[in-house]
Amino acid sequence: MNVKAFIERKIEDIQKTAGGQKTISALSGGVDSSACTVLAARAIGSNLKCIFIDDGLMREGEPEQVRLIFRELGIKVDVVNAQREFFSALKGKTDPEEKRKAFRHKFYSVFGREVFKSRAGFLVQGTIKADILETKGGVKTQHNILEQIGIDPEKGYGFKVIEPLKDLYKDEVRIVAKALGLPEEIYLRMPFPGPGLATRVVGEVTPPRVAVVRKATQIVEEEIARLRPFQAFAVLLNDQGTGVEKGTRKFGDIIIIRSVESKNALTAKATRVPWAVLERIAKRIVKEMPQVTRVAYELTPKPPATIEYI
Ligand code: XMP
């Protein structure tokens, strides 16, 4: 891929498609939507309105960090706090596909509202090739593949979607993001799914359960980051494990550590994390999170397992 030519072509395409009309960028802070946002900002300048939906399912400090990084790049980000709406849409749902569906519908209704408020004609979003392939292959319905999930944004929401990166794989998007001048924190960022921490909470997604997985994820990321895995995170199971504290039995949460190596997320295998690092993570989690009694490391490759839990 000739990166410079790709960038120039995409900027021209966006100008041709959306030129003169207000366009919204759905920024999540991941490498895909960040690269998309910079492309769109270069293409249409002040006609771009960049929106970050704070769904309450982000990692620790993420909304503020993203806002600051983009401020450095001269791109203003409007943070829309929709936490309560997302949690109420997810309330009582335990089935993985139902959770995905509830997230997706909330995502597009919140976005639809923002697009409508701004009278925007277009939504630019960071769909990449793997998202499309996995949804077509029936692995799961990614939150952003509209035609596959029967949403017609033009009819239902009144805007058209622009997906400049839909022919690229993650590793190619990273190259584009770097060439666009995004900082290392973004272009080397681990993939983070659209439905956020909801994909890592087995069972019902509630604010306290998300807080548990968020804190455990922070510990996993801090300890594993320098190994630069493709993706590393924590998962909260929907069961209790027995523990012992001061001679008394107690029941607490079970956390799975998942770290995988992959090129394009279509296949993956467990990272060979040094034992000492795994032990340190387990010790930190039970010490800093007294509600957790068990920590396990997952070895399953993809396939047969997927990377995320829903
Ligand atoms: P799975 O779990 O299918 O994940 O092996 C493959 C890659 O995709 C990410 N992922 C998503 N990304 N929206 C996204 O933007 C989604 O709904 C979604 N689900 C999974 C996952 O983190 C992994 O990198």
PDB file of C-alpha atoms in Angstrom, residues 5-310:
ATOM      1  CA  ALA A   5      -1.416   8.047  -2.093  1.00  0.00           C
ATOM      2  CA  PHE A   6      -4.035   6.237   0.016  1.00  0.00           C
ATOM      3  CA  ILE A   7      -4.381   9.250   2.326  1.00  0.00           C
ATOM      4  CA  GLU A   8      -4.644  11.706  -0.563  1.00  0.00           C
ATOM      5  CA  ARG A   9      -7.224   9.542  -2.330  1.00  0.00           C
ATOM      6  CA  LYS A  10      -9.367   9.159   0.780  1.00  0.00           C
ATOM      7  CA  ILE A  11      -9.266  12.886   1.531  1.00  0.00           C
ATOM      8  CA  GLU A  12     -10.417  13.577  -2.034  1.00  0.00           C
ATOM      9  CA  ASP A  13     -13.162  10.923  -1.771  1.00  0.00           C
ATOM     10  CA  ILE A  14     -14.506  12.438   1.453  1.00  0.00           C
ATOM     11  CA  GLN A  15     -14.404  15.918  -0.063  1.00  0.00           C
ATOM     12  CA  LYS A  16     -16.340  14.700  -3.104  1.00  0.00           C
ATOM     13  CA  THR A  17     -18.924  12.791  -1.067  1.00  0.00           C
ATOM     14  CA  ALA A  18     -19.523  15.124   1.853  1.00  0.00           C
ATOM     15  CA  GLY A  19     -18.136  18.410   0.552  1.00  0.00           C
ATOM     16  CA  GLY A  20     -20.166  21.360   1.788  1.00  0.00           C
ATOM     17  CA  GLN A  21     -22.328  19.296   4.163  1.00  0.00           C
ATOM     18  CA  LYS A  22     -22.027  18.898   7.914  1.00  0.00           C
ATOM     19  CA  THR A  23     -20.507  15.541   8.775  1.00  0.00           C
ATOM     20  CA  ILE A  24     -20.206  13.797  12.083  1.00  0.00           C
ATOM     21  CA  SER A  25     -17.281  11.701  13.090  1.00  0.00           C
ATOM     22  CA  ALA A  26     -17.974   8.901  15.557  1.00  0.00           C
ATOM     23  CA  LEU A  27     -14.752   9.028  17.540  1.00  0.00           C
ATOM     24  CA  SER A  28     -14.007   6.282  20.079  1.00  0.00           C
ATOM     25  CA  GLY A  29     -10.305   6.987  20.525  1.00  0.00           C
ATOM     26  CA  GLY A  30      -9.308   3.703  18.932  1.00  0.00           C
ATOM     27  CA  VAL A  31      -6.907   3.715  16.022  1.00  0.00           C
ATOM     28  CA  ASP A  32      -9.669   3.154  13.416  1.00  0.00           C
ATOM     29  CA  SER A  33     -11.998   5.990  14.356  1.00  0.00           C
ATOM     30  CA  SER A  34      -9.047   8.295  15.149  1.00  0.00           C
ATOM     31  CA  ALA A  35      -7.522   7.806  11.695  1.00  0.00           C
ATOM     32  CA  CYS A  36     -10.955   8.335  10.150  1.00  0.00           C
ATOM     33  CA  THR A  37     -11.473  11.522  12.109  1.00  0.00           C
ATOM     34  CA  VAL A  38      -8.146  13.023  11.028  1.00  0.00           C
ATOM     35  CA  LEU A  39      -8.847  12.101   7.380  1.00  0.00           C
ATOM     36  CA  ALA A  40     -12.266  13.736   7.582  1.00  0.00           C
ATOM     37  CA  ALA A  41     -10.895  16.819   9.376  1.00  0.00           C
ATOM     38  CA  ARG A  42      -8.309  17.260   6.637  1.00  0.00           C
ATOM     39  CA  ALA A  43     -10.941  16.765   3.969  1.00  0.00           C
ATOM     40  CA  ILE A  44     -13.713  19.047   5.174  1.00  0.00           C
ATOM     41  CA  GLY A  45     -12.290  21.121   8.032  1.00  0.00           C
ATOM     42  CA  SER A  46     -14.911  22.991  10.014  1.00  0.00           C
ATOM     43  CA  ASN A  47     -17.776  21.038   8.442  1.00  0.00           C
ATOM     44  CA  LEU A  48     -16.690  18.108  10.595  1.00  0.00           C
ATOM     45  CA  LYS A  49     -18.224  17.731  14.015  1.00  0.00           C
ATOM     46  CA  CYS A  50     -16.418  15.185  16.097  1.00  0.00           C
ATOM     47  CA  ILE A  51     -18.448  13.368  18.713  1.00  0.00           C
ATOM     48  CA  PHE A  52     -17.286  11.031  21.412  1.00  0.00           C
ATOM     49  CA  ILE A  53     -20.151   9.121  23.020  1.00  0.00           C
ATOM     50  CA  ASP A  54     -19.328   8.375  26.637  1.00  0.00           C
ATOM     51  CA  ASP A  55     -21.327   5.177  27.036  1.00  0.00           C
ATOM     52  CA  GLY A  56     -19.935   4.359  30.493  1.00  0.00           C
ATOM     53  CA  LEU A  57     -18.208   1.326  28.975  1.00  0.00           C
ATOM     54  CA  MET A  58     -14.795   2.904  28.382  1.00  0.00           C
ATOM     55  CA  ARG A  59     -11.518   2.151  30.095  1.00  0.00           C
ATOM     56  CA  GLU A  60     -10.215   4.214  32.995  1.00  0.00           C
ATOM     57  CA  GLY A  61      -9.708   7.882  32.053  1.00  0.00           C
ATOM     58  CA  GLU A  62     -10.370   7.231  28.359  1.00  0.00           C
ATOM     59  CA  PRO A  63     -12.889   9.979  27.517  1.00  0.00           C
ATOM     60  CA  GLU A  64     -10.673  12.729  28.939  1.00  0.00           C
ATOM     61  CA  GLN A  65      -7.494  11.298  27.408  1.00  0.00           C
ATOM     62  CA  VAL A  66      -9.054  11.196  23.945  1.00  0.00           C
ATOM     63  CA  ARG A  67     -10.333  14.746  24.271  1.00  0.00           C
ATOM     64  CA  LEU A  68      -6.853  15.997  25.215  1.00  0.00           C
ATOM     65  CA  ILE A  69      -5.038  14.117  22.431  1.00  0.00           C
ATOM     66  CA  PHE A  70      -7.377  15.560  19.808  1.00  0.00           C
ATOM     67  CA  ARG A  71      -7.119  19.032  21.299  1.00  0.00           C
ATOM     68  CA  GLU A  72      -3.354  18.773  20.662  1.00  0.00           C
ATOM     69  CA  LEU A  73      -4.175  17.904  17.046  1.00  0.00           C
ATOM     70  CA  GLY A  74      -6.418  20.951  16.772  1.00  0.00           C
ATOM     71  CA  ILE A  75      -9.610  18.883  16.531  1.00  0.00           C
ATOM     72  CA  LYS A  76     -12.377  19.746  18.959  1.00  0.00           C
ATOM     73  CA  VAL A  77     -14.236  16.784  20.407  1.00  0.00           C
ATOM     74  CA  ASP A  78     -17.731  17.051  21.878  1.00  0.00           C
ATOM     75  CA  VAL A  79     -18.186  14.484  24.625  1.00  0.00           C
ATOM     76  CA  VAL A  80     -21.807  13.328  24.916  1.00  0.00           C
ATOM     77  CA  ASN A  81     -22.551  11.715  28.246  1.00  0.00           C
ATOM     78  CA  ALA A  82     -24.986   8.883  27.528  1.00  0.00           C
ATOM     79  CA  GLN A  83     -23.941   6.538  30.316  1.00  0.00           C
ATOM     80  CA  ARG A  84     -27.381   6.210  31.887  1.00  0.00           C
ATOM     81  CA  GLU A  85     -29.044   5.519  28.559  1.00  0.00           C
ATOM     82  CA  PHE A  86     -26.624   2.716  27.710  1.00  0.00           C
ATOM     83  CA  PHE A  87     -26.892   1.070  31.128  1.00  0.00           C
ATOM     84  CA  SER A  88     -30.653   1.192  30.988  1.00  0.00           C
ATOM     85  CA  ALA A  89     -30.623  -0.390  27.491  1.00  0.00           C
ATOM     86  CA  LEU A  90     -28.382  -3.191  28.799  1.00  0.00           C
ATOM     87  CA  LYS A  91     -30.306  -3.734  32.033  1.00  0.00           C
ATOM     88  CA  GLY A  92     -31.420  -7.330  32.572  1.00  0.00           C
ATOM     89  CA  LYS A  93     -29.737  -8.601  29.379  1.00  0.00           C
ATOM     90  CA  THR A  94     -27.450 -11.599  29.743  1.00  0.00           C
ATOM     91  CA  ASP A  95     -27.450 -13.187  26.293  1.00  0.00           C
ATOM     92  CA  PRO A  96     -24.334 -12.104  24.318  1.00  0.00           C
ATOM     93  CA  GLU A  97     -26.137 -11.301  21.073  1.00  0.00           C
ATOM     94  CA  GLU A  98     -28.926  -9.525  22.910  1.00  0.00           C
ATOM     95  CA  LYS A  99     -26.372  -7.377  24.662  1.00  0.00           C
ATOM     96  CA  ARG A 100     -24.716  -6.550  21.344  1.00  0.00           C
ATOM     97  CA  LYS A 101     -28.086  -5.745  19.801  1.00  0.00           C
ATOM     98  CA  ALA A 102     -29.099  -3.500  22.708  1.00  0.00           C
ATOM     99  CA  PHE A 103     -25.767  -1.683  22.546  1.00  0.00           C
ATOM    100  CA  ARG A 104     -25.968  -1.220  18.809  1.00  0.00           C
ATOM    101  CA  HIS A 105     -29.490   0.173  18.823  1.00  0.00           C
ATOM    102  CA  LYS A 106     -28.654   2.578  21.613  1.00  0.00           C
ATOM    103  CA  PHE A 107     -25.470   3.586  19.817  1.00  0.00           C
ATOM    104  CA  TYR A 108     -27.321   4.473  16.629  1.00  0.00           C
ATOM    105  CA  SER A 109     -30.180   6.192  18.392  1.00  0.00           C
ATOM    106  CA  VAL A 110     -27.781   8.396  20.393  1.00  0.00           C
ATOM    107  CA  PHE A 111     -25.812   9.083  17.258  1.00  0.00           C
ATOM    108  CA  GLY A 112     -28.905   9.613  15.168  1.00  0.00           C
ATOM    109  CA  ARG A 113     -29.994  12.240  17.698  1.00  0.00           C
ATOM    110  CA  GLU A 114     -26.640  14.034  17.519  1.00  0.00           C
ATOM    111  CA  VAL A 115     -26.593  13.903  13.727  1.00  0.00           C
ATOM    112  CA  PHE A 116     -30.150  15.242  13.641  1.00  0.00           C
ATOM    113  CA  LYS A 117     -29.287  18.046  16.099  1.00  0.00           C
ATOM    114  CA  SER A 118     -26.352  19.090  13.917  1.00  0.00           C
ATOM    115  CA  ARG A 119     -28.338  18.678  10.695  1.00  0.00           C
ATOM    116  CA  ALA A 120     -25.511  16.492   9.415  1.00  0.00           C
ATOM    117  CA  GLY A 121     -25.868  14.533   6.199  1.00  0.00           C
ATOM    118  CA  PHE A 122     -23.046  12.094   6.838  1.00  0.00           C
ATOM    119  CA  LEU A 123     -21.507   9.970   9.525  1.00  0.00           C
ATOM    120  CA  VAL A 124     -17.871   8.997   9.058  1.00  0.00           C
ATOM    121  CA  GLN A 125     -16.982   5.824  10.907  1.00  0.00           C
ATOM    122  CA  GLY A 126     -13.956   3.589  11.332  1.00  0.00           C
ATOM    123  CA  THR A 127     -15.250   0.243  10.077  1.00  0.00           C
ATOM    124  CA  ILE A 128     -12.353  -1.968   8.963  1.00  0.00           C
ATOM    125  CA  LYS A 129     -12.166  -5.100   6.821  1.00  0.00           C
ATOM    126  CA  ALA A 130     -12.157  -7.566   9.732  1.00  0.00           C
ATOM    127  CA  ASP A 131     -15.434  -6.095  11.054  1.00  0.00           C
ATOM    128  CA  ILE A 132     -17.094  -6.759   7.710  1.00  0.00           C
ATOM    129  CA  LEU A 133     -15.609 -10.223   7.199  1.00  0.00           C
ATOM    130  CA  GLU A 134     -16.586 -11.417  10.664  1.00  0.00           C
ATOM    131  CA  THR A 135     -20.128 -10.204  10.383  1.00  0.00           C
ATOM    132  CA  LYS A 136     -20.507 -11.719   6.890  1.00  0.00           C
ATOM    133  CA  GLY A 137     -18.986 -14.968   8.133  1.00  0.00           C
ATOM    134  CA  GLY A 138     -21.626 -15.089  10.835  1.00  0.00           C
ATOM    135  CA  VAL A 139     -19.059 -15.009  13.663  1.00  0.00           C
ATOM    136  CA  LYS A 140     -20.984 -12.175  15.273  1.00  0.00           C
ATOM    137  CA  THR A 141     -22.693  -8.945  14.444  1.00  0.00           C
ATOM    138  CA  GLN A 142     -20.149  -6.184  14.914  1.00  0.00           C
ATOM    139  CA  HIS A 143     -21.837  -3.068  16.190  1.00  0.00           C
ATOM    140  CA  ASN A 144     -20.882  -1.027  13.155  1.00  0.00           C
ATOM    141  CA  ILE A 145     -21.956  -3.137  10.176  1.00  0.00           C
ATOM    142  CA  LEU A 146     -25.201  -1.498   9.284  1.00  0.00           C
ATOM    143  CA  GLU A 147     -26.373  -3.391   6.235  1.00  0.00           C
ATOM    144  CA  GLN A 148     -25.673  -6.714   7.928  1.00  0.00           C
ATOM    145  CA  ILE A 149     -27.836  -5.877  10.905  1.00  0.00           C
ATOM    146  CA  GLY A 150     -30.715  -4.512   8.920  1.00  0.00           C
ATOM    147  CA  ILE A 151     -30.258  -0.838   9.782  1.00  0.00           C
ATOM    148  CA  ASP A 152     -30.644   1.608   6.951  1.00  0.00           C
ATOM    149  CA  PRO A 153     -29.221   4.798   8.443  1.00  0.00           C
ATOM    150  CA  GLU A 154     -30.553   6.875   5.582  1.00  0.00           C
ATOM    151  CA  LYS A 155     -34.133   5.747   6.166  1.00  0.00           C
ATOM    152  CA  GLY A 156     -34.074   5.357   9.928  1.00  0.00           C
ATOM    153  CA  TYR A 157     -31.728   8.146  10.887  1.00  0.00           C
ATOM    154  CA  GLY A 158     -31.472  10.451   7.917  1.00  0.00           C
ATOM    155  CA  PHE A 159     -27.745  10.275   7.268  1.00  0.00           C
ATOM    156  CA  LYS A 160     -25.356   8.384   5.006  1.00  0.00           C
ATOM    157  CA  VAL A 161     -22.313   6.535   6.253  1.00  0.00           C
ATOM    158  CA  ILE A 162     -18.765   7.054   4.978  1.00  0.00           C
ATOM    159  CA  GLU A 163     -16.280   4.288   5.826  1.00  0.00           C
ATOM    160  CA  PRO A 164     -12.855   5.287   4.471  1.00  0.00           C
ATOM    161  CA  LEU A 165     -10.958   2.374   6.055  1.00  0.00           C
ATOM    162  CA  LYS A 166     -13.259  -0.483   5.189  1.00  0.00           C
ATOM    163  CA  ASP A 167     -10.727  -2.141   2.859  1.00  0.00           C
ATOM    164  CA  LEU A 168      -7.874  -2.125   5.374  1.00  0.00           C
ATOM    165  CA  TYR A 169      -6.737  -4.503   8.077  1.00  0.00           C
ATOM    166  CA  LYS A 170      -5.737  -3.295  11.511  1.00  0.00           C
ATOM    167  CA  ASP A 171      -1.982  -3.364  10.806  1.00  0.00           C
ATOM    168  CA  GLU A 172      -2.521  -1.218   7.698  1.00  0.00           C
ATOM    169  CA  VAL A 173      -4.708   1.220   9.644  1.00  0.00           C
ATOM    170  CA  ARG A 174      -1.872   1.666  12.155  1.00  0.00           C
ATOM    171  CA  ILE A 175       0.488   2.648   9.320  1.00  0.00           C
ATOM    172  CA  VAL A 176      -2.053   5.166   7.999  1.00  0.00           C
ATOM    173  CA  ALA A 177      -2.664   6.551  11.515  1.00  0.00           C
ATOM    174  CA  LYS A 178       1.064   7.089  12.060  1.00  0.00           C
ATOM    175  CA  ALA A 179       1.415   8.778   8.680  1.00  0.00           C
ATOM    176  CA  LEU A 180      -1.495  11.072   9.613  1.00  0.00           C
ATOM    177  CA  GLY A 181       0.516  12.326  12.594  1.00  0.00           C
ATOM    178  CA  LEU A 182      -1.466  10.622  15.344  1.00  0.00           C
ATOM    179  CA  PRO A 183       0.599   9.996  18.502  1.00  0.00           C
ATOM    180  CA  GLU A 184       1.942   6.561  19.444  1.00  0.00           C
ATOM    181  CA  GLU A 185      -0.692   6.259  22.181  1.00  0.00           C
ATOM    182  CA  ILE A 186      -3.258   6.102  19.400  1.00  0.00           C
ATOM    183  CA  TYR A 187      -1.572   4.318  16.516  1.00  0.00           C
ATOM    184  CA  LEU A 188      -0.212   1.574  18.775  1.00  0.00           C
ATOM    185  CA  ARG A 189      -3.359   1.395  20.883  1.00  0.00           C
ATOM    186  CA  MET A 190      -4.703  -2.062  21.508  1.00  0.00           C
ATOM    187  CA  PRO A 191      -7.972  -2.745  19.701  1.00  0.00           C
ATOM    188  CA  PHE A 192     -10.964  -1.967  21.894  1.00  0.00           C
ATOM    189  CA  PRO A 193     -14.382  -3.161  20.763  1.00  0.00           C
ATOM    190  CA  GLY A 194     -17.223  -0.769  19.974  1.00  0.00           C
ATOM    191  CA  PRO A 195     -19.433  -2.125  22.780  1.00  0.00           C
ATOM    192  CA  GLY A 196     -16.482  -1.495  25.110  1.00  0.00           C
ATOM    193  CA  LEU A 197     -16.260  -3.211  28.472  1.00  0.00           C
ATOM    194  CA  ALA A 198     -19.711  -4.746  27.854  1.00  0.00           C
ATOM    195  CA  THR A 199     -17.893  -7.397  25.773  1.00  0.00           C
ATOM    196  CA  ARG A 200     -15.876  -8.329  28.858  1.00  0.00           C
ATOM    197  CA  VAL A 201     -18.627  -8.634  31.416  1.00  0.00           C
ATOM    198  CA  VAL A 202     -20.248 -12.061  31.264  1.00  0.00           C
ATOM    199  CA  GLY A 203     -23.876 -11.807  32.370  1.00  0.00           C
ATOM    200  CA  GLU A 204     -25.638  -8.552  33.131  1.00  0.00           C
ATOM    201  CA  VAL A 205     -23.791  -5.303  32.397  1.00  0.00           C
ATOM    202  CA  THR A 206     -24.324  -2.989  35.371  1.00  0.00           C
ATOM    203  CA  PRO A 207     -22.294   0.052  36.505  1.00  0.00           C
ATOM    204  CA  PRO A 208     -20.733  -1.795  39.508  1.00  0.00           C
ATOM    205  CA  ARG A 209     -19.807  -4.827  37.381  1.00  0.00           C
ATOM    206  CA  VAL A 210     -18.279  -2.581  34.710  1.00  0.00           C
ATOM    207  CA  ALA A 211     -16.309  -0.786  37.453  1.00  0.00           C
ATOM    208  CA  VAL A 212     -14.823  -4.157  38.496  1.00  0.00           C
ATOM    209  CA  VAL A 213     -13.712  -5.062  34.988  1.00  0.00           C
ATOM    210  CA  ARG A 214     -12.433  -1.515  34.390  1.00  0.00           C
ATOM    211  CA  LYS A 215     -10.157  -1.601  37.419  1.00  0.00           C
ATOM    212  CA  ALA A 216      -8.898  -5.132  36.605  1.00  0.00           C
ATOM    213  CA  THR A 217      -8.287  -4.065  32.986  1.00  0.00           C
ATOM    214  CA  GLN A 218      -6.246  -1.107  34.185  1.00  0.00           C
ATOM    215  CA  ILE A 219      -4.021  -3.439  36.225  1.00  0.00           C
ATOM    216  CA  VAL A 220      -3.645  -5.904  33.323  1.00  0.00           C
ATOM    217  CA  GLU A 221      -2.769  -3.097  30.897  1.00  0.00           C
ATOM    218  CA  GLU A 222      -0.248  -1.508  33.287  1.00  0.00           C
ATOM    219  CA  GLU A 223       1.562  -4.794  33.894  1.00  0.00           C
ATOM    220  CA  ILE A 224       1.438  -6.208  30.367  1.00  0.00           C
ATOM    221  CA  ALA A 225       1.771  -3.045  28.259  1.00  0.00           C
ATOM    222  CA  ARG A 226       5.539  -3.232  27.851  1.00  0.00           C
ATOM    223  CA  LEU A 227       5.203  -6.715  26.296  1.00  0.00           C
ATOM    224  CA  ARG A 228       3.167  -5.023  23.549  1.00  0.00           C
ATOM    225  CA  PRO A 229       0.618  -7.801  23.015  1.00  0.00           C
ATOM    226  CA  PHE A 230      -1.946  -7.401  20.248  1.00  0.00           C
ATOM    227  CA  GLN A 231      -4.622  -7.116  22.935  1.00  0.00           C
ATOM    228  CA  ALA A 232      -4.691  -7.655  26.700  1.00  0.00           C
ATOM    229  CA  PHE A 233      -7.568  -7.161  29.097  1.00  0.00           C
ATOM    230  CA  ALA A 234      -9.598  -8.539  31.983  1.00  0.00           C
ATOM    231  CA  VAL A 235     -12.945 -10.309  31.889  1.00  0.00           C
ATOM    232  CA  LEU A 236     -15.474 -10.610  34.694  1.00  0.00           C
ATOM    233  CA  LEU A 237     -17.261 -13.958  34.898  1.00  0.00           C
ATOM    234  CA  ASN A 238     -20.834 -14.355  36.006  1.00  0.00           C
ATOM    235  CA  ASP A 239     -20.114 -16.601  38.970  1.00  0.00           C
ATOM    236  CA  GLN A 240     -18.476 -16.508  42.356  1.00  0.00           C
ATOM    237  CA  GLY A 241     -15.346 -18.266  43.519  1.00  0.00           C
ATOM    238  CA  THR A 242     -14.544 -19.254  47.077  1.00  0.00           C
ATOM    239  CA  GLY A 243     -11.732 -17.485  48.853  1.00  0.00           C
ATOM    240  CA  VAL A 244     -10.400 -17.283  52.340  1.00  0.00           C
ATOM    241  CA  GLU A 245      -9.695 -14.209  54.437  1.00  0.00           C
ATOM    242  CA  LYS A 246      -8.424 -14.261  58.005  1.00  0.00           C
ATOM    243  CA  GLY A 247      -9.486 -17.902  58.331  1.00  0.00           C
ATOM    244  CA  THR A 248     -13.012 -17.258  57.030  1.00  0.00           C
ATOM    245  CA  ARG A 249     -14.476 -18.389  53.735  1.00  0.00           C
ATOM    246  CA  LYS A 250     -15.697 -15.678  51.443  1.00  0.00           C
ATOM    247  CA  PHE A 251     -17.201 -15.623  47.980  1.00  0.00           C
ATOM    248  CA  GLY A 252     -15.975 -13.221  45.387  1.00  0.00           C
ATOM    249  CA  ASP A 253     -15.674 -12.355  41.714  1.00  0.00           C
ATOM    250  CA  ILE A 254     -13.682 -14.364  39.199  1.00  0.00           C
ATOM    251  CA  ILE A 255     -11.446 -12.457  36.801  1.00  0.00           C
ATOM    252  CA  ILE A 256      -9.963 -13.928  33.618  1.00  0.00           C
ATOM    253  CA  ILE A 257      -6.857 -12.354  32.144  1.00  0.00           C
ATOM    254  CA  ARG A 258      -6.898 -12.510  28.338  1.00  0.00           C
ATOM    255  CA  SER A 259      -3.834 -11.556  26.299  1.00  0.00           C
ATOM    256  CA  VAL A 260      -3.528 -12.541  22.647  1.00  0.00           C
ATOM    257  CA  GLU A 261      -1.183 -12.259  19.710  1.00  0.00           C
ATOM    258  CA  SER A 262      -2.716 -11.696  16.301  1.00  0.00           C
ATOM    259  CA  LYS A 263      -2.088  -9.957  13.023  1.00  0.00           C
ATOM    260  CA  ASN A 264      -5.587  -9.035  11.983  1.00  0.00           C
ATOM    261  CA  ALA A 265      -7.855 -10.372  14.773  1.00  0.00           C
ATOM    262  CA  LEU A 266      -9.247 -13.120  12.518  1.00  0.00           C
ATOM    263  CA  THR A 267      -7.110 -15.697  14.324  1.00  0.00           C
ATOM    264  CA  ALA A 268      -5.245 -15.309  17.609  1.00  0.00           C
ATOM    265  CA  LYS A 269      -3.258 -17.237  20.169  1.00  0.00           C
ATOM    266  CA  ALA A 270      -2.546 -16.638  23.831  1.00  0.00           C
ATOM    267  CA  THR A 271       0.487 -14.458  24.588  1.00  0.00           C
ATOM    268  CA  ARG A 272       3.309 -16.326  26.330  1.00  0.00           C
ATOM    269  CA  VAL A 273       3.250 -13.909  29.230  1.00  0.00           C
ATOM    270  CA  PRO A 274       6.163 -14.503  31.656  1.00  0.00           C
ATOM    271  CA  TRP A 275       4.981 -16.315  34.769  1.00  0.00           C
ATOM    272  CA  ALA A 276       6.252 -13.551  37.048  1.00  0.00           C
ATOM    273  CA  VAL A 277       4.093 -10.992  35.220  1.00  0.00           C
ATOM    274  CA  LEU A 278       0.996 -13.178  35.544  1.00  0.00           C
ATOM    275  CA  GLU A 279       1.691 -13.722  39.237  1.00  0.00           C
ATOM    276  CA  ARG A 280       2.123  -9.995  39.780  1.00  0.00           C
ATOM    277  CA  ILE A 281      -1.166  -9.247  38.030  1.00  0.00           C
ATOM    278  CA  ALA A 282      -3.021 -11.877  40.085  1.00  0.00           C
ATOM    279  CA  LYS A 283      -1.518 -10.554  43.326  1.00  0.00           C
ATOM    280  CA  ARG A 284      -2.327  -6.949  42.463  1.00  0.00           C
ATOM    281  CA  ILE A 285      -5.909  -7.746  41.482  1.00  0.00           C
ATOM    282  CA  VAL A 286      -6.769  -9.592  44.698  1.00  0.00           C
ATOM    283  CA  LYS A 287      -4.938  -7.010  46.813  1.00  0.00           C
ATOM    284  CA  GLU A 288      -6.377  -3.901  45.156  1.00  0.00           C
ATOM    285  CA  MET A 289      -9.804  -5.436  44.546  1.00  0.00           C
ATOM    286  CA  PRO A 290     -10.959  -7.262  47.681  1.00  0.00           C
ATOM    287  CA  GLN A 291     -14.204  -8.311  45.977  1.00  0.00           C
ATOM    288  CA  VAL A 292     -12.159 -10.637  43.687  1.00  0.00           C
ATOM    289  CA  THR A 293     -11.187 -14.087  44.989  1.00  0.00           C
ATOM    290  CA  ARG A 294      -9.933 -15.779  41.808  1.00  0.00           C
ATOM    291  CA  VAL A 295      -7.755 -14.768  38.859  1.00  0.00           C
ATOM    292  CA  ALA A 296      -7.075 -17.109  35.911  1.00  0.00           C
ATOM    293  CA  TYR A 297      -5.146 -16.805  32.644  1.00  0.00           C
ATOM    294  CA  GLU A 298      -6.892 -17.941  29.467  1.00  0.00           C
ATOM    295  CA  LEU A 299      -5.049 -20.110  26.932  1.00  0.00           C
ATOM    296  CA  THR A 300      -7.715 -20.668  24.256  1.00  0.00           C
ATOM    297  CA  PRO A 301      -6.756 -19.686  20.708  1.00  0.00           C
ATOM    298  CA  LYS A 302      -9.133 -18.151  18.159  1.00  0.00           C
ATOM    299  CA  PRO A 303     -10.676 -20.254  16.729  1.00  0.00           C
ATOM    300  CA  PRO A 304     -12.419 -21.894  18.504  1.00  0.00           C
ATOM    301  CA  ALA A 305     -12.746 -19.041  21.040  1.00  0.00           C
ATOM    302  CA  THR A 306     -13.211 -15.461  19.977  1.00  0.00           C
ATOM    303  CA  ILE A 307     -10.975 -12.783  21.464  1.00  0.00           C
ATOM    304  CA  GLU A 308     -13.758 -11.016  23.355  1.00  0.00           C
ATOM    305  CA  TYR A 309     -16.300 -12.819  25.529  1.00  0.00           C
ATOM    306  CA  ILE A 310     -19.498 -11.766  23.775  1.00  0.00           C
TER     307      ILE A 310
END
